[in-house]
Amino acid sequence: MLRLSLVALATVSALAPLAPAQVFDERFDDWPVRHRIGGVVAVAGSLDDVRALGDARLRLDEDARVLLLLEKGVDEPRVRQYRELLAGDDDSGRTLDVVRYGDSLPDDLVARLADCDALCWESVGAESRIGVPALAGVRDALAGLVDRGGLVLAVGPGARFLGHSHRTGDGPEAPVAPGLDLVPDTVIDTTYRGAEDRGELLGVLAPRQRLVGVGLAPGTALVLDRRRCRVVGKGTAEFLLMANDRQPVRAQTITPQRERRQSPKEYLVDLTEWRRDAIDRTLEPFPPAEPYAPVVENGTLLIVGGGGLPDGLIDRFIELAGGTEEARLVYVPCSERGDVGASQRTVEGWKQRGVKNATFIHTKDRLRANTDEEILGPLRGATGIWFGGGRQWNFADSYYGTEAHRLMKDVLRRGGVIGGSSAGASIQGRYLARATPIQNFEIMAPGYERGGLGFLGGVAIDQHFTQRGRQKDMTQLVDRYPQLLGIGIDETTALVVTKSRARVVGKGRVCFYDRRLPVVPGELDHVALPAGSEFDLVARQVTVDTRGAARGDGD
């Protein structure tokens, strides 16, 4: 035991020389305050027929009020196309207000925007006569229209203004000016010819590495719905991130969706993931070569692999939080929706067990998670927090780097307990595994790897492990990041962590991947431990091994 203690101490010193476990150094200001827009924004440099946008699911209500803003030169056949696109069926109560302009925008445009549900703006000619300086006067009204769930559609040369920045002309020397940022953190080239123009777009990104380049082919519309991008028309859109000293250029091309069974990667991009990846490329490397040690100095973690809870685990959670009389429990659901209702079954279940003080918090607004006492208040005195299942990137979007995040870590500092299942398991590591917003087949998600809440440093946690055949995924992750300890947890199975001691409970196994050990061809590259086994996370050693004993649910 003395030798094991010395090994553990040496490993802690090697892995975390600069900071103890549970330090709060995740930064709020690094990440977008808003991770999605409220409505729909569509842009196209040109479209042969705007009725193609009927495939874009523009989500116009049947009584929507539509403002059609047309530069002089847009002909009547084009107006008829807009009418057919926007009018709805025979019973529709939609109204269509057609306004034409010449060298200046209508004086009452701000008032019109406040009173409509959709703006369709088409400009003509080699250059739009209305530039960003004029549009800046109505930017707040445009943003307000999108915020309340409306539609902004721009077709023509002016469409590029809807990005964060835009080139004011053609060629590599064209100046770059601020845009309206309705398609946030992007530079949009609406006359993009693929490889022929890629160098110029990357040249714009080179000094602006926190922006996403979008190359949009002629005859194609980019449609941003909340946070997901798709294209309609006859061409493609290419998304680009600039290379840095650690990572190459990132590029992905999407096409219009042609069939239901088509892979979403072929026709969808999650813009928030790309915005986060652009930011991540400007920060210090992650995970660091020497990550924080996987030690819970105070308190306990309950990390469940999904698919149900081991027998007695909720009672153990309540006990660790202080018992039914003293526990102050907070449930954090994992949902992409802003409103999850006034009650949660998890909270009601706690109360049925006799817990006197139990509630839940939920927000999709990072500002609320950073300042609102309705969110922060329950966390200040909490003795136990439970994170629900779903898609773990939702937790990162809402809480990473916020005051709520800091208060969550304080629960452990006070000796409390934090638990979670499925997504609520993965989020407990500092590295966030399997956080791709579109599908969840990949274990590494650029832009979200830094999104874990970090209750346990130096690890990557995956769930539903054996049931979904995720062993090779974890192999891929630790091969890339050998400094991390990979942990894969089966369904109805939990890892109970205090200090560096991790005990397996439940029906399945927990797999540990340690790339400090050699990989022997033909043999498992991990150790799989059943209930009752224990693993020292710092020493990376099995300390209690029940593989040869009768299996049970031990605790």
Coordinates of C-alpha atoms in Angstrom, one line a residue:
M1 CA 0.0 0.0 0.0
L2 CA 2.9 2.3 0.7
R3 CA 4.2 1.8 -2.8
L4 CA 0.7 2.5 -4.3
S5 CA 0.4 5.7 -2.3
L6 CA 3.8 6.9 -3.5
V7 CA 2.8 6.1 -7.1
A8 CA -0.4 8.0 -6.7
L9 CA 1.3 11.0 -5.2
A10 CA 3.9 11.1 -8.0
T11 CA 1.2 10.8 -10.6
V12 CA -0.8 13.7 -9.1
S13 CA 2.3 15.8 -9.2
A14 CA 3.0 14.9 -12.8
L15 CA -0.5 15.5 -14.1
A16 CA -1.5 18.6 -12.2
P17 CA 1.6 20.6 -11.4
L18 CA 0.0 24.0 -11.6
A19 CA -3.5 23.7 -10.1
P20 CA -5.5 21.5 -7.7
A21 CA -8.6 19.5 -8.7
Q22 CA -11.9 21.4 -8.8
V23 CA -10.2 24.7 -9.8
F24 CA -12.7 27.0 -11.6
D25 CA -10.8 28.4 -14.6
E26 CA -13.4 28.0 -17.4
R27 CA -14.0 31.5 -18.9
F28 CA -17.4 33.0 -19.7
D29 CA -16.1 35.6 -22.1
D30 CA -14.5 33.1 -24.5
W31 CA -17.8 31.8 -25.8
P32 CA -20.8 33.2 -27.6
V33 CA -23.5 34.6 -25.3
R34 CA -26.1 33.4 -27.8
H35 CA -25.8 30.0 -29.3
R36 CA -28.7 30.3 -31.7
I37 CA -30.9 32.8 -33.4
G38 CA -34.6 33.1 -32.6
G39 CA -36.0 32.6 -36.1
V40 CA -34.8 32.0 -39.7
V41 CA -32.3 33.9 -41.8
A42 CA -31.8 32.9 -45.5
V43 CA -29.3 34.4 -47.9
A44 CA -28.6 33.9 -51.6
G45 CA -26.5 35.8 -54.0
S46 CA -28.8 34.7 -56.8
L47 CA -31.7 32.3 -57.3
D48 CA -33.2 31.3 -60.6
D49 CA -36.6 30.8 -58.8
V50 CA -37.3 31.9 -55.2
R51 CA -40.0 29.2 -55.0
A52 CA -37.1 26.8 -54.4
L53 CA -37.1 28.1 -50.9
G54 CA -40.4 26.2 -50.3
D55 CA -38.1 23.2 -49.6
A56 CA -36.4 25.2 -46.7
R57 CA -39.3 24.9 -44.1
L58 CA -39.4 28.6 -43.5
R59 CA -42.0 28.2 -40.7
L60 CA -44.3 31.0 -41.6
D61 CA -47.6 31.1 -39.7
E62 CA -50.8 31.1 -41.6
D63 CA -51.6 34.6 -40.5
A64 CA -48.0 35.9 -41.0
R65 CA -47.5 39.5 -42.2
V66 CA -44.8 39.6 -44.9
L67 CA -42.9 42.7 -46.1
L68 CA -41.5 42.3 -49.6
L69 CA -38.8 44.9 -50.0
L70 CA -37.6 45.1 -53.7
E71 CA -35.0 47.3 -55.3
K72 CA -36.2 49.0 -58.5
G73 CA -35.4 46.6 -61.3
V74 CA -36.9 43.5 -59.8
D75 CA -39.5 42.5 -62.4
E76 CA -43.1 41.4 -62.1
P77 CA -42.5 37.7 -62.8
R78 CA -40.2 37.7 -59.8
V79 CA -42.8 39.3 -57.7
R80 CA -45.2 36.5 -58.7
Q81 CA -42.7 34.0 -57.6
Y82 CA -42.6 35.6 -54.2
R83 CA -46.3 35.6 -54.0
E84 CA -46.5 31.9 -54.8
L85 CA -43.8 31.2 -52.2
L86 CA -45.3 33.2 -49.4
A87 CA -49.0 33.4 -49.9
G88 CA -49.9 30.0 -48.4
D89 CA -52.9 28.0 -49.2
D90 CA -56.4 29.3 -50.1
D91 CA -57.4 29.6 -46.5
S92 CA -54.3 31.4 -45.5
G93 CA -54.6 34.7 -43.7
R94 CA -51.1 35.9 -44.7
T95 CA -50.7 39.5 -45.9
L96 CA -48.0 40.5 -48.4
D97 CA -46.9 44.2 -48.4
V98 CA -44.8 45.0 -51.5
V99 CA -42.5 48.1 -51.1
R100 CA -40.1 49.2 -53.8
Y101 CA -37.1 51.5 -53.2
G102 CA -34.5 53.3 -55.3
D103 CA -31.4 55.1 -53.9
S104 CA -32.6 55.0 -50.3
L105 CA -34.6 52.8 -48.0
P106 CA -38.2 53.8 -47.1
D107 CA -38.3 56.3 -44.2
D108 CA -40.8 54.1 -42.4
L109 CA -38.9 50.8 -42.7
V110 CA -38.2 50.5 -39.0
A111 CA -41.9 50.8 -38.2
R112 CA -42.8 48.3 -41.0
L113 CA -40.3 45.8 -39.6
A114 CA -41.7 46.1 -36.1
D115 CA -45.1 45.2 -37.6
C116 CA -44.2 42.2 -39.7
D117 CA -43.3 38.6 -39.3
A118 CA -41.1 38.2 -42.3
L119 CA -38.9 40.4 -44.5
C120 CA -38.0 39.3 -48.0
W121 CA -35.4 41.7 -49.5
E122 CA -34.1 41.5 -53.0
S123 CA -31.4 43.7 -54.4
V124 CA -30.2 43.8 -58.0
G125 CA -27.2 44.9 -60.1
A126 CA -23.5 44.3 -59.7
E127 CA -23.6 46.1 -56.4
S128 CA -26.5 46.9 -54.1
R129 CA -27.2 50.6 -53.9
I130 CA -28.0 50.1 -50.3
G131 CA -24.9 49.3 -48.2
V132 CA -24.3 48.5 -44.6
P133 CA -24.2 52.1 -43.4
A134 CA -27.8 52.6 -44.4
L135 CA -28.9 49.2 -43.2
A136 CA -27.2 49.8 -39.9
G137 CA -29.9 52.2 -39.1
V138 CA -32.4 49.3 -39.2
R139 CA -30.2 46.6 -37.8
D140 CA -31.9 46.6 -34.4
A141 CA -35.3 46.2 -36.1
L142 CA -33.9 43.3 -38.2
A143 CA -32.5 41.6 -35.2
G144 CA -35.7 42.1 -33.3
L145 CA -37.7 40.5 -36.1
V146 CA -35.4 37.4 -36.0
D147 CA -35.4 37.4 -32.2
R148 CA -39.2 37.1 -32.1
G149 CA -39.1 34.1 -34.4
G150 CA -39.4 35.8 -37.7
L151 CA -37.9 35.3 -41.1
V152 CA -35.3 37.5 -42.9
L153 CA -34.6 36.5 -46.5
A154 CA -32.0 38.4 -48.6
V155 CA -31.4 37.7 -52.2
G156 CA -28.9 39.6 -54.4
P157 CA -25.6 41.4 -53.9
G158 CA -26.8 42.7 -50.5
A159 CA -27.2 39.2 -49.1
R160 CA -23.5 39.1 -48.1
F161 CA -24.2 42.0 -45.6
L162 CA -26.0 39.6 -43.3
G163 CA -22.8 38.0 -42.1
H164 CA -20.6 39.4 -39.3
S165 CA -18.2 40.9 -41.9
H166 CA -18.2 41.1 -45.7
R167 CA -15.9 41.9 -48.6
T168 CA -16.7 45.3 -50.2
G169 CA -15.6 44.1 -53.6
D170 CA -14.0 41.3 -55.6
G171 CA -10.4 40.2 -55.5
P172 CA -8.0 39.4 -52.7
E173 CA -7.3 43.1 -52.0
A174 CA -11.0 44.1 -51.5
P175 CA -11.4 45.7 -48.1
V176 CA -13.5 43.9 -45.4
A177 CA -16.2 45.8 -43.6
P178 CA -18.5 45.0 -40.7
G179 CA -21.8 43.4 -41.6
L180 CA -25.2 43.0 -39.8
D181 CA -24.2 39.7 -38.1
L182 CA -27.7 38.2 -38.6
V183 CA -25.8 35.0 -39.6
P184 CA -23.6 35.3 -36.6
D185 CA -19.8 35.1 -36.8
T186 CA -19.6 34.4 -40.5
V187 CA -18.1 35.9 -43.7
I188 CA -20.4 35.0 -46.6
D189 CA -19.2 34.9 -50.2
T190 CA -22.3 34.7 -52.3
T191 CA -20.6 34.2 -55.6
Y192 CA -18.3 31.3 -54.5
R193 CA -16.8 29.0 -57.2
G194 CA -15.2 26.4 -54.9
A195 CA -11.5 25.8 -55.1
E196 CA -11.1 28.9 -57.4
D197 CA -12.2 31.2 -54.6
R198 CA -11.2 29.3 -51.5
G199 CA -7.8 31.1 -51.1
E200 CA -9.5 34.5 -51.1
L201 CA -12.0 33.5 -48.5
L202 CA -9.3 32.0 -46.3
G203 CA -7.4 35.2 -46.8
V204 CA -10.3 37.1 -45.2
L205 CA -10.3 34.6 -42.3
A206 CA -6.6 34.7 -41.7
P207 CA -6.7 37.9 -39.5
R208 CA -10.2 37.0 -38.3
Q209 CA -9.8 33.5 -37.0
R210 CA -12.9 33.6 -34.8
L211 CA -15.1 33.8 -37.9
V212 CA -16.5 31.0 -40.0
G213 CA -16.2 31.3 -43.8
V214 CA -19.2 30.4 -45.9
G215 CA -18.8 30.0 -49.6
L216 CA -22.2 30.0 -51.3
A217 CA -22.4 29.0 -54.9
P218 CA -24.5 31.0 -57.4
G219 CA -28.1 29.8 -57.6
T220 CA -28.0 28.6 -54.0
A221 CA -29.6 29.8 -50.8
L222 CA -28.2 29.2 -47.3
V223 CA -30.9 28.8 -44.7
L224 CA -30.1 29.2 -41.0
D225 CA -32.9 28.0 -38.8
R226 CA -32.0 28.7 -35.1
R227 CA -28.5 27.1 -35.3
R228 CA -28.7 24.6 -38.2
C229 CA -27.7 25.5 -41.7
R230 CA -29.0 23.8 -44.9
V231 CA -29.0 24.8 -48.6
V232 CA -31.6 24.9 -51.3
G233 CA -31.2 25.5 -55.0
K234 CA -28.8 24.0 -57.5
G235 CA -25.5 24.5 -55.8
T236 CA -23.5 23.9 -52.6
A237 CA -22.2 25.8 -49.6
E238 CA -18.6 25.2 -48.2
F239 CA -17.8 26.0 -44.6
L240 CA -14.3 26.9 -43.7
L241 CA -12.1 27.6 -40.7
M242 CA -8.6 28.9 -40.9
A243 CA -5.7 26.7 -40.0
N244 CA -3.5 27.5 -37.0
D245 CA -0.2 26.0 -35.7
R246 CA -2.0 23.0 -34.4
Q247 CA -4.8 22.3 -36.8
P248 CA -5.3 22.3 -40.6
V249 CA -8.0 24.1 -42.4
R250 CA -11.4 22.7 -41.6
A251 CA -13.7 22.4 -44.6
Q252 CA -17.1 20.8 -45.1
T253 CA -19.4 21.1 -48.1
I254 CA -23.2 20.6 -47.9
T255 CA -25.7 20.0 -50.7
P256 CA -29.5 20.3 -50.8
Q257 CA -31.1 17.3 -49.2
R258 CA -32.3 14.9 -51.9
E259 CA -33.7 12.0 -50.0
R260 CA -34.8 11.1 -46.4
R261 CA -32.2 8.4 -45.8
Q262 CA -29.4 10.7 -46.8
S263 CA -26.7 11.2 -44.1
P264 CA -27.3 14.6 -42.2
K265 CA -23.6 15.4 -42.6
E266 CA -24.3 15.8 -46.3
Y267 CA -26.9 18.5 -46.0
L268 CA -26.7 20.0 -42.4
V269 CA -24.2 22.1 -40.5
D270 CA -24.6 23.1 -36.9
L271 CA -23.3 26.7 -37.0
T272 CA -22.8 26.9 -33.2
E273 CA -20.4 24.0 -33.4
W274 CA -18.4 25.8 -36.1
R275 CA -18.4 29.1 -34.2
R276 CA -17.1 27.3 -31.1
D277 CA -14.4 25.5 -33.1
A278 CA -13.3 28.8 -34.6
I279 CA -13.0 30.2 -31.0
D280 CA -11.3 27.1 -29.7
R281 CA -8.6 27.4 -32.3
T282 CA -7.5 30.8 -30.9
L283 CA -7.2 29.5 -27.3
E284 CA -4.5 27.5 -25.5
P285 CA -4.3 23.8 -26.6
F286 CA -6.9 21.5 -25.2
P287 CA -6.7 19.0 -23.6
P288 CA -3.4 20.2 -22.2
A289 CA -0.4 17.9 -22.3
E290 CA -0.7 17.7 -18.5
P291 CA -4.4 17.7 -17.5
Y292 CA -5.7 18.2 -14.0
A293 CA -5.6 15.0 -11.9
P294 CA -8.8 13.0 -11.7
V295 CA -9.3 13.6 -8.0
V296 CA -12.5 14.7 -6.2
E297 CA -10.9 16.4 -3.1
N298 CA -14.3 16.8 -1.4
G299 CA -17.7 15.2 -2.0
T300 CA -18.7 12.4 -4.3
L301 CA -19.5 11.9 -7.9
L302 CA -22.1 9.4 -9.2
I303 CA -21.5 8.7 -12.9
V304 CA -24.2 6.5 -14.5
G305 CA -24.0 5.0 -18.0
G306 CA -27.7 5.6 -18.9
G307 CA -30.4 3.0 -19.5
G308 CA -31.7 3.0 -15.9
L309 CA -30.1 3.4 -12.5
P310 CA -28.5 0.7 -10.3
D311 CA -30.6 -0.4 -7.4
G312 CA -30.4 1.9 -4.4
L313 CA -28.4 4.6 -6.2
I314 CA -30.9 7.4 -5.8
D315 CA -31.3 6.6 -2.1
R316 CA -27.5 6.7 -1.9
F317 CA -27.5 10.1 -3.7
I318 CA -30.0 11.5 -1.2
E319 CA -28.0 10.1 1.8
L320 CA -24.8 11.7 0.5
A321 CA -26.6 15.0 0.1
G322 CA -27.6 15.0 3.8
G323 CA -30.7 12.7 3.9
T324 CA -34.3 13.5 3.4
E325 CA -34.5 16.2 6.0
E326 CA -31.2 18.1 5.3
A327 CA -30.6 17.5 1.6
R328 CA -31.1 20.4 -0.8
L329 CA -31.3 18.9 -4.2
V330 CA -31.2 20.5 -7.6
Y331 CA -32.1 18.7 -10.9
V332 CA -30.6 20.1 -14.2
P333 CA -32.5 18.7 -17.2
C334 CA -30.7 18.3 -20.5
S335 CA -33.0 19.9 -23.2
E336 CA -32.6 22.0 -26.3
R337 CA -36.0 23.6 -25.6
G338 CA -36.1 26.8 -23.7
D339 CA -39.2 25.8 -21.7
V340 CA -39.3 22.4 -20.0
G341 CA -42.5 22.9 -18.1
A342 CA -43.3 23.8 -14.4
S343 CA -42.4 20.4 -13.0
Q344 CA -39.9 17.5 -13.5
R345 CA -40.5 13.8 -12.7
T346 CA -37.1 13.5 -11.2
V347 CA -37.9 16.2 -8.6
E348 CA -41.3 14.7 -7.9
G349 CA -39.6 11.3 -7.4
W350 CA -37.3 12.8 -4.8
K351 CA -40.2 14.4 -2.9
Q352 CA -42.0 11.1 -2.9
R353 CA -39.0 9.6 -1.2
G354 CA -39.4 12.2 1.5
V355 CA -36.9 14.9 0.4
K356 CA -38.1 18.2 1.9
N357 CA -36.1 20.6 -0.3
A358 CA -35.9 19.7 -4.0
T359 CA -36.2 21.9 -7.2
F360 CA -34.8 22.2 -10.7
I361 CA -33.1 24.8 -12.9
H362 CA -33.1 25.2 -16.6
T363 CA -32.1 27.9 -19.1
K364 CA -30.8 28.2 -22.6
D365 CA -29.6 31.7 -21.9
R366 CA -26.0 32.0 -20.8
L367 CA -26.6 35.5 -19.4
R368 CA -29.3 34.1 -17.1
A369 CA -26.9 31.3 -16.1
N370 CA -24.4 34.0 -15.2
T371 CA -26.5 36.6 -13.4
D372 CA -30.1 35.4 -12.7
E373 CA -30.8 34.5 -9.1
E374 CA -33.7 32.3 -10.2
I375 CA -30.9 30.0 -11.6
L376 CA -28.1 30.8 -9.2
G377 CA -30.1 30.9 -5.9
P378 CA -30.9 27.2 -5.8
L379 CA -27.2 26.3 -6.4
R380 CA -25.8 28.5 -3.6
G381 CA -27.0 26.2 -0.8
A382 CA -27.3 22.9 -2.8
T383 CA -26.0 19.8 -1.3
G384 CA -26.7 17.6 -4.3
I385 CA -27.1 18.2 -8.1
W386 CA -28.3 15.6 -10.6
F387 CA -27.8 16.1 -14.4
G388 CA -30.3 14.5 -16.7
G389 CA -29.9 12.6 -19.9
G390 CA -30.1 13.9 -23.5
R391 CA -27.4 15.5 -25.6
Q392 CA -24.6 16.8 -23.5
W393 CA -23.7 19.8 -25.6
N394 CA -26.8 21.4 -24.3
F395 CA -25.2 21.6 -20.8
A396 CA -22.0 23.1 -22.4
D397 CA -24.1 25.8 -24.2
S398 CA -26.0 26.8 -21.2
Y399 CA -23.6 26.6 -18.3
Y400 CA -19.9 26.3 -19.3
G401 CA -17.9 29.2 -17.8
T402 CA -20.9 30.8 -16.1
E403 CA -21.5 31.7 -12.5
A404 CA -23.9 28.7 -12.3
H405 CA -21.0 26.5 -13.3
R406 CA -18.8 27.9 -10.6
L407 CA -21.6 27.3 -8.0
M408 CA -22.0 23.7 -9.2
K409 CA -18.3 23.1 -8.5
D410 CA -18.8 24.7 -5.0
V411 CA -21.3 21.9 -4.2
L412 CA -18.3 19.4 -4.2
R413 CA -16.0 21.8 -2.3
R414 CA -18.6 21.8 0.4
G415 CA -18.6 18.0 0.5
G416 CA -21.8 17.5 -1.5
V417 CA -22.7 15.1 -4.2
I418 CA -23.0 15.5 -8.0
G419 CA -24.6 12.8 -10.1
G420 CA -25.9 12.2 -13.6
S421 CA -26.9 9.6 -16.2
S422 CA -26.0 9.4 -19.9
A423 CA -25.4 13.0 -20.9
G424 CA -25.3 13.7 -17.2
A425 CA -22.3 11.3 -17.0
S426 CA -20.2 12.7 -19.9
I427 CA -20.6 16.3 -18.7
Q428 CA -18.9 15.5 -15.5
G429 CA -15.5 15.2 -17.1
R430 CA -13.4 18.2 -18.0
Y431 CA -13.1 16.8 -21.6
L432 CA -16.5 16.5 -23.1
A433 CA -16.9 13.3 -25.2
R434 CA -19.6 12.6 -27.8
A435 CA -20.9 16.2 -28.1
T436 CA -21.6 16.5 -31.8
P437 CA -24.9 18.4 -32.2
I438 CA -25.7 16.7 -35.5
Q439 CA -26.0 12.9 -34.7
N440 CA -23.9 11.5 -31.9
F441 CA -21.8 8.9 -33.8
E442 CA -18.5 10.6 -33.3
I443 CA -16.8 10.7 -29.9
M444 CA -14.7 13.8 -30.7
A445 CA -16.6 17.0 -31.5
P446 CA -14.5 20.0 -32.6
G447 CA -15.7 23.1 -30.7
Y448 CA -17.2 21.1 -27.8
E449 CA -14.2 19.1 -26.5
R450 CA -13.6 21.9 -24.1
G451 CA -17.2 21.9 -23.0
G452 CA -17.2 19.5 -20.0
L453 CA -18.1 20.9 -16.6
G454 CA -14.9 19.5 -15.1
F455 CA -16.0 17.9 -11.9
L456 CA -13.4 15.2 -12.7
G457 CA -10.2 16.3 -14.5
G458 CA -8.0 14.3 -16.8
V459 CA -10.7 11.9 -18.1
A460 CA -13.1 11.4 -21.0
I461 CA -16.4 9.7 -20.1
D462 CA -18.7 7.9 -22.6
Q463 CA -21.9 6.1 -21.8
H464 CA -24.3 3.3 -23.1
F465 CA -20.9 1.8 -23.8
T466 CA -21.1 -1.9 -24.5
Q467 CA -24.8 -1.7 -25.5
R468 CA -24.0 0.7 -28.4
G469 CA -20.6 -0.8 -29.3
R470 CA -18.5 2.3 -28.5
Q471 CA -15.3 0.6 -27.6
K472 CA -13.5 1.5 -30.8
D473 CA -14.6 5.1 -30.4
M474 CA -12.8 5.4 -27.1
T475 CA -9.7 3.7 -28.6
Q476 CA -9.7 6.4 -31.2
L477 CA -10.0 9.1 -28.6
V478 CA -7.2 8.0 -26.3
D479 CA -5.0 7.3 -29.3
R480 CA -5.3 10.9 -30.1
Y481 CA -5.2 12.2 -26.5
P482 CA -3.1 9.6 -24.6
Q483 CA -2.8 12.0 -21.6
L484 CA -6.5 11.4 -20.9
L485 CA -7.9 8.4 -19.0
G486 CA -10.8 7.0 -21.1
I487 CA -13.8 5.7 -19.1
G488 CA -16.7 3.9 -20.8
I489 CA -19.7 3.0 -18.6
D490 CA -22.4 0.4 -19.5
E491 CA -26.1 1.0 -19.0
T492 CA -27.6 0.5 -15.5
T493 CA -24.0 0.8 -14.2
A494 CA -22.4 3.6 -12.2
L495 CA -19.0 4.7 -11.1
V496 CA -18.9 6.2 -7.6
V497 CA -15.9 8.5 -7.2
T498 CA -14.4 9.9 -4.0
K499 CA -10.9 11.3 -3.9
S500 CA -9.2 9.1 -6.7
R501 CA -11.1 6.0 -5.7
A502 CA -13.7 4.8 -8.3
R503 CA -16.0 2.0 -7.4
V504 CA -18.2 0.1 -9.9
V505 CA -21.8 -0.6 -9.0
G506 CA -24.7 -2.0 -11.1
K507 CA -25.4 -4.6 -13.7
G508 CA -22.7 -3.9 -16.3
R509 CA -19.0 -3.0 -16.5
V510 CA -16.9 0.1 -16.6
C511 CA -14.0 0.1 -19.1
F512 CA -10.8 2.1 -18.4
Y513 CA -8.4 3.0 -21.2
D514 CA -4.8 3.9 -20.2
R515 CA -2.4 4.8 -23.0
R516 CA 0.5 4.9 -20.6
L517 CA 0.4 1.1 -20.9
P518 CA 1.5 -0.6 -24.2
V519 CA -1.2 -1.9 -26.5
V520 CA -0.6 -5.6 -27.3
P521 CA -1.9 -6.7 -30.7
G522 CA -4.8 -9.1 -30.4
E523 CA -5.5 -8.2 -26.8
L524 CA -8.0 -5.7 -25.3
D525 CA -6.6 -2.2 -25.0
H526 CA -8.6 -1.6 -21.9
V527 CA -9.7 -3.2 -18.6
A528 CA -13.4 -3.9 -18.1
L529 CA -14.4 -4.1 -14.4
P530 CA -17.7 -5.4 -13.0
A531 CA -19.6 -4.4 -9.8
G532 CA -17.6 -4.3 -6.7
S533 CA -14.3 -3.6 -8.4
E534 CA -12.3 -0.4 -7.7
F535 CA -9.9 1.6 -9.7
D536 CA -7.5 4.3 -8.7
L537 CA -8.0 7.1 -11.2
V538 CA -4.7 8.8 -10.5
A539 CA -2.4 5.7 -10.2
R540 CA -4.5 4.1 -13.1
Q541 CA -4.5 0.8 -11.3
V542 CA -7.1 -1.8 -10.4
T543 CA -7.2 -1.8 -6.6
V544 CA -10.1 -4.3 -6.1
D545 CA -10.8 -6.8 -8.8
T546 CA -14.0 -8.8 -8.8
R547 CA -13.7 -10.2 -12.3
G548 CA -13.1 -13.7 -10.9
A549 CA -15.9 -13.5 -8.3
A550 CA -19.6 -14.0 -8.5
R551 CA -21.1 -10.8 -9.8
G552 CA -23.3 -8.6 -7.7
D553 CA -24.6 -5.1 -7.5
G554 CA -22.1 -4.2 -4.7
D555 CA -21.8 -0.7 -3.4

